[in-house]
Amino acid sequence: MNNKGLLVVISGPSGVGKGTVLRSYLAQNKKVKVSISATTRNPRPGEEDGVHYYFMTEERFCQLAENDGMLEHAQYSGNYYGTPREMVERELCAGNDVILEIEVQGAMQVKQKCPDALMIFILPPSMAELTKRLIDRRTEDEETINRRMAAAKNELAQASSYDYAVINDNVDDAVEKIGAILRAAKCSTNYMKDFINEVQQL
């Protein structure tokens, strides 16, 4: 039997509700871990190393990246961010599913390095609803919202590169669909290939 966990990549435009959906899914599924990103920026007040991020020096981060120690990485506002490979592989081998909530650029890096990763894109019911959600957050000005909507259109253009798309019209429905996708993935012949070979040799 294959006891290894699934590597799951979840992406979607800002405001689509990824965080809300994931929190609800995690509350119902205890053997699922969310990958902790590494960064070279300084911790903010209240942030803990290994809880919110793995805080690293730029030298350490670049060394890991150069030696394939990052599943994906990118630079934003002068700081590096990425997903350390070691933590992900440790949890997968322990039988835990690992979710990476990352943007499209990083997701495509993971897909290239880990072809077996399960790729899920969270869709808004409509662009109008996405705009409404961003406005209702009341955390950004009009210029920022317009910039996020432009980015959303670019991200949606890459949704077909993912294995599945889930519409977040209702959080409970979206959570149920993600669970169904993971259950189905664990019945795929690709996931079960080691067990199939084992049965053949009995």
Tab-separated table of C-alpha atoms in Angstrom:
chain	number	residue	atom	x	y	z
A	1	MET	CA	0.000	0.000	0.000
A	2	ASN	CA	1.274	3.498	-0.819
A	3	ASN	CA	1.568	5.390	2.456
A	4	LYS	CA	3.361	8.403	1.030
A	5	GLY	CA	1.538	11.705	1.188
A	6	LEU	CA	0.441	13.815	-1.747
A	7	LEU	CA	2.151	17.045	-2.731
A	8	VAL	CA	-0.659	19.491	-3.499
A	9	VAL	CA	-0.142	22.892	-5.100
A	10	ILE	CA	-2.965	25.408	-4.710
A	11	SER	CA	-3.003	28.754	-6.523
A	12	GLY	CA	-5.542	31.412	-7.346
A	13	PRO	CA	-5.820	35.168	-7.687
A	14	SER	CA	-5.712	37.499	-4.700
A	15	GLY	CA	-9.162	37.811	-3.141
A	16	VAL	CA	-10.440	34.442	-4.378
A	17	GLY	CA	-10.525	33.064	-0.826
A	18	LYS	CA	-7.680	30.533	-0.871
A	19	GLY	CA	-6.823	31.141	2.773
A	20	THR	CA	-10.422	30.735	3.952
A	21	VAL	CA	-10.877	27.517	1.981
A	22	LEU	CA	-7.575	26.069	3.212
A	23	ARG	CA	-8.241	26.901	6.868
A	24	SER	CA	-11.575	25.106	6.647
A	25	TYR	CA	-10.027	22.123	4.861
A	26	LEU	CA	-7.178	21.844	7.380
A	27	ALA	CA	-9.596	21.986	10.300
A	28	GLN	CA	-11.217	18.831	8.933
A	29	ASN	CA	-8.054	16.988	7.870
A	30	LYS	CA	-5.366	16.553	10.512
A	31	LYS	CA	-2.857	14.607	8.380
A	32	VAL	CA	-2.389	17.559	6.046
A	33	LYS	CA	0.428	20.038	6.445
A	34	VAL	CA	0.872	23.466	4.878
A	35	SER	CA	4.405	24.092	3.706
A	36	ILE	CA	6.260	26.878	5.509
A	37	SER	CA	8.117	29.205	3.168
A	38	ALA	CA	11.669	30.443	3.638
A	39	THR	CA	12.560	34.106	3.304
A	40	THR	CA	15.552	36.405	3.606
A	41	ARG	CA	13.526	39.310	4.982
A	42	ASN	CA	13.693	40.183	8.670
A	43	PRO	CA	10.979	38.829	10.998
A	44	ARG	CA	8.118	41.178	11.759
A	45	PRO	CA	6.897	41.639	15.343
A	46	GLY	CA	5.259	38.418	16.549
A	47	GLU	CA	6.656	36.228	13.771
A	48	GLU	CA	8.481	33.049	14.813
A	49	ASP	CA	11.123	31.135	12.894
A	50	GLY	CA	9.755	27.788	11.736
A	51	VAL	CA	6.158	28.859	12.419
A	52	HIS	CA	5.444	31.770	10.090
A	53	TYR	CA	8.569	31.458	7.920
A	54	TYR	CA	12.018	29.955	7.967
A	55	PHE	CA	14.134	33.099	8.255
A	56	MET	CA	17.479	32.718	6.464
A	57	THR	CA	20.461	34.770	5.467
A	58	GLU	CA	20.703	35.535	1.775
A	59	GLU	CA	23.863	33.422	1.605
A	60	ARG	CA	22.096	30.386	3.096
A	61	PHE	CA	19.027	30.828	0.891
A	62	CYS	CA	21.053	31.138	-2.318
A	63	GLN	CA	23.166	28.142	-1.342
A	64	LEU	CA	20.038	26.016	-0.944
A	65	ALA	CA	18.564	27.275	-4.209
A	66	GLU	CA	21.775	26.547	-6.128
A	67	ASN	CA	21.908	22.996	-4.728
A	68	ASP	CA	18.272	22.122	-5.574
A	69	GLY	CA	17.207	22.630	-1.978
A	70	MET	CA	14.234	24.787	-2.996
A	71	LEU	CA	11.197	23.457	-4.842
A	72	GLU	CA	10.524	26.995	-6.033
A	73	HIS	CA	11.812	30.447	-5.279
A	74	ALA	CA	11.484	34.041	-6.397
A	75	GLN	CA	12.575	37.528	-5.412
A	76	TYR	CA	10.111	40.213	-4.282
A	77	SER	CA	10.979	43.733	-3.109
A	78	GLY	CA	14.629	42.866	-2.632
A	79	ASN	CA	14.008	39.706	-0.580
A	80	TYR	CA	13.982	36.033	-1.543
A	81	TYR	CA	11.067	33.691	-0.849
A	82	GLY	CA	10.897	29.976	-1.509
A	83	THR	CA	9.773	26.481	-0.506
A	84	PRO	CA	12.476	24.346	1.177
A	85	ARG	CA	12.536	20.847	-0.288
A	86	GLU	CA	13.668	19.036	2.897
A	87	MET	CA	10.601	19.859	5.019
A	88	VAL	CA	8.198	18.928	2.231
A	89	GLU	CA	9.852	15.583	1.515
A	90	ARG	CA	10.069	14.734	5.237
A	91	GLU	CA	6.320	15.254	5.712
A	92	LEU	CA	5.458	13.342	2.520
A	93	CYS	CA	7.541	10.354	3.639
A	94	ALA	CA	5.752	10.464	7.012
A	95	GLY	CA	2.480	9.924	5.148
A	96	ASN	CA	1.213	13.484	5.422
A	97	ASP	CA	-0.221	15.378	2.485
A	98	VAL	CA	1.584	18.690	2.012
A	99	ILE	CA	-0.132	21.750	0.555
A	100	LEU	CA	1.802	24.555	-1.076
A	101	GLU	CA	-0.264	27.729	-1.372
A	102	ILE	CA	1.820	29.622	-3.901
A	103	GLU	CA	1.436	31.949	-6.854
A	104	VAL	CA	1.459	30.733	-10.442
A	105	GLN	CA	5.125	31.410	-11.182
A	106	GLY	CA	6.255	29.274	-8.237
A	107	ALA	CA	3.654	26.613	-9.022
A	108	MET	CA	5.093	26.112	-12.499
A	109	GLN	CA	8.558	25.630	-10.963
A	110	VAL	CA	7.168	22.948	-8.637
A	111	LYS	CA	5.358	21.239	-11.513
A	112	GLN	CA	8.615	21.022	-13.434
A	113	LYS	CA	10.574	19.586	-10.490
A	114	CYS	CA	7.758	17.386	-9.126
A	115	PRO	CA	5.644	16.093	-12.050
A	116	ASP	CA	3.517	14.020	-9.647
A	117	ALA	CA	2.352	17.115	-7.738
A	118	LEU	CA	-1.406	17.604	-7.744
A	119	MET	CA	-2.162	21.065	-9.129
A	120	ILE	CA	-5.408	22.812	-8.090
A	121	PHE	CA	-6.459	26.298	-9.181
A	122	ILE	CA	-9.095	28.182	-7.168
A	123	LEU	CA	-11.432	30.181	-9.401
A	124	PRO	CA	-13.772	33.045	-8.504
A	125	PRO	CA	-17.419	32.709	-9.600
A	126	SER	CA	-16.828	35.729	-11.858
A	127	MET	CA	-14.450	38.654	-12.266
A	128	ALA	CA	-17.173	40.946	-10.927
A	129	GLU	CA	-17.393	38.873	-7.742
A	130	LEU	CA	-13.599	38.879	-7.403
A	131	THR	CA	-13.572	42.683	-7.645
A	132	LYS	CA	-16.340	42.858	-5.018
A	133	ARG	CA	-14.383	40.632	-2.625
A	134	LEU	CA	-11.277	42.795	-2.951
A	135	ILE	CA	-13.317	45.948	-2.319
A	136	ASP	CA	-15.123	44.364	0.644
A	137	ARG	CA	-11.802	43.572	2.348
A	138	ARG	CA	-11.328	47.342	2.737
A	139	THR	CA	-7.560	46.891	2.956
A	140	GLU	CA	-6.467	48.345	-0.395
A	141	ASP	CA	-7.025	51.481	-2.418
A	142	GLU	CA	-8.518	51.569	-5.899
A	143	GLU	CA	-5.142	51.590	-7.630
A	144	THR	CA	-4.022	48.459	-5.760
A	145	ILE	CA	-7.311	46.705	-6.516
A	146	ASN	CA	-6.956	47.504	-10.225
A	147	ARG	CA	-3.419	46.139	-10.144
A	148	ARG	CA	-4.584	42.952	-8.448
A	149	MET	CA	-7.367	42.503	-11.022
A	150	ALA	CA	-4.874	42.866	-13.869
A	151	ALA	CA	-2.674	40.243	-12.193
A	152	ALA	CA	-5.725	37.991	-11.738
A	153	LYS	CA	-6.387	38.008	-15.486
A	154	ASN	CA	-2.806	36.904	-16.142
A	155	GLU	CA	-3.089	34.150	-13.539
A	156	LEU	CA	-6.412	32.913	-14.892
A	157	ALA	CA	-4.820	32.570	-18.312
A	158	GLN	CA	-2.600	29.853	-16.808
A	159	ALA	CA	-5.362	27.959	-14.990
A	160	SER	CA	-5.446	25.331	-17.751
A	161	SER	CA	-1.888	24.326	-16.761
A	162	TYR	CA	-3.338	22.894	-13.527
A	163	ASP	CA	-4.924	19.463	-13.099
A	164	TYR	CA	-8.142	20.709	-11.505
A	165	ALA	CA	-10.062	23.941	-11.071
A	166	VAL	CA	-12.379	24.560	-8.120
A	167	ILE	CA	-14.833	27.461	-8.072
A	168	ASN	CA	-14.990	29.138	-4.668
A	169	ASP	CA	-18.617	30.214	-4.743
A	170	ASN	CA	-19.335	28.511	-1.430
A	171	VAL	CA	-16.519	27.650	0.993
A	172	ASP	CA	-18.030	24.344	2.173
A	173	ASP	CA	-18.560	23.193	-1.419
A	174	ALA	CA	-14.997	24.164	-2.374
A	175	VAL	CA	-13.603	22.275	0.628
A	176	GLU	CA	-15.635	19.188	-0.280
A	177	LYS	CA	-14.378	19.290	-3.866
A	178	ILE	CA	-10.742	19.597	-2.798
A	179	GLY	CA	-11.210	16.595	-0.519
A	180	ALA	CA	-12.790	14.614	-3.367
A	181	ILE	CA	-9.890	15.510	-5.681
A	182	LEU	CA	-7.327	14.284	-3.152
A	183	ARG	CA	-9.244	11.064	-2.513
A	184	ALA	CA	-9.469	10.393	-6.242
A	185	ALA	CA	-5.780	11.174	-6.733
A	186	LYS	CA	-4.891	8.495	-4.177
A	187	CYS	CA	-6.779	5.964	-6.297
A	188	SER	CA	-4.910	6.889	-9.477
A	189	THR	CA	-2.721	4.212	-11.023
A	190	ASN	CA	0.222	6.599	-10.864
A	191	TYR	CA	-0.121	7.003	-7.089
A	192	MET	CA	-0.743	3.258	-6.673
A	193	LYS	CA	2.049	2.085	-9.009
A	194	ASP	CA	4.290	0.739	-6.209
A	195	PHE	CA	1.395	-1.220	-4.705
A	196	ILE	CA	0.401	-2.544	-8.131
A	197	ASN	CA	3.967	-3.793	-8.663
A	198	GLU	CA	3.976	-5.329	-5.196
A	199	VAL	CA	0.751	-7.238	-5.877
A	200	GLN	CA	2.123	-8.523	-9.174
A	201	GLN	CA	5.144	-10.003	-7.409
A	202	LEU	CA	3.139	-11.918	-4.796
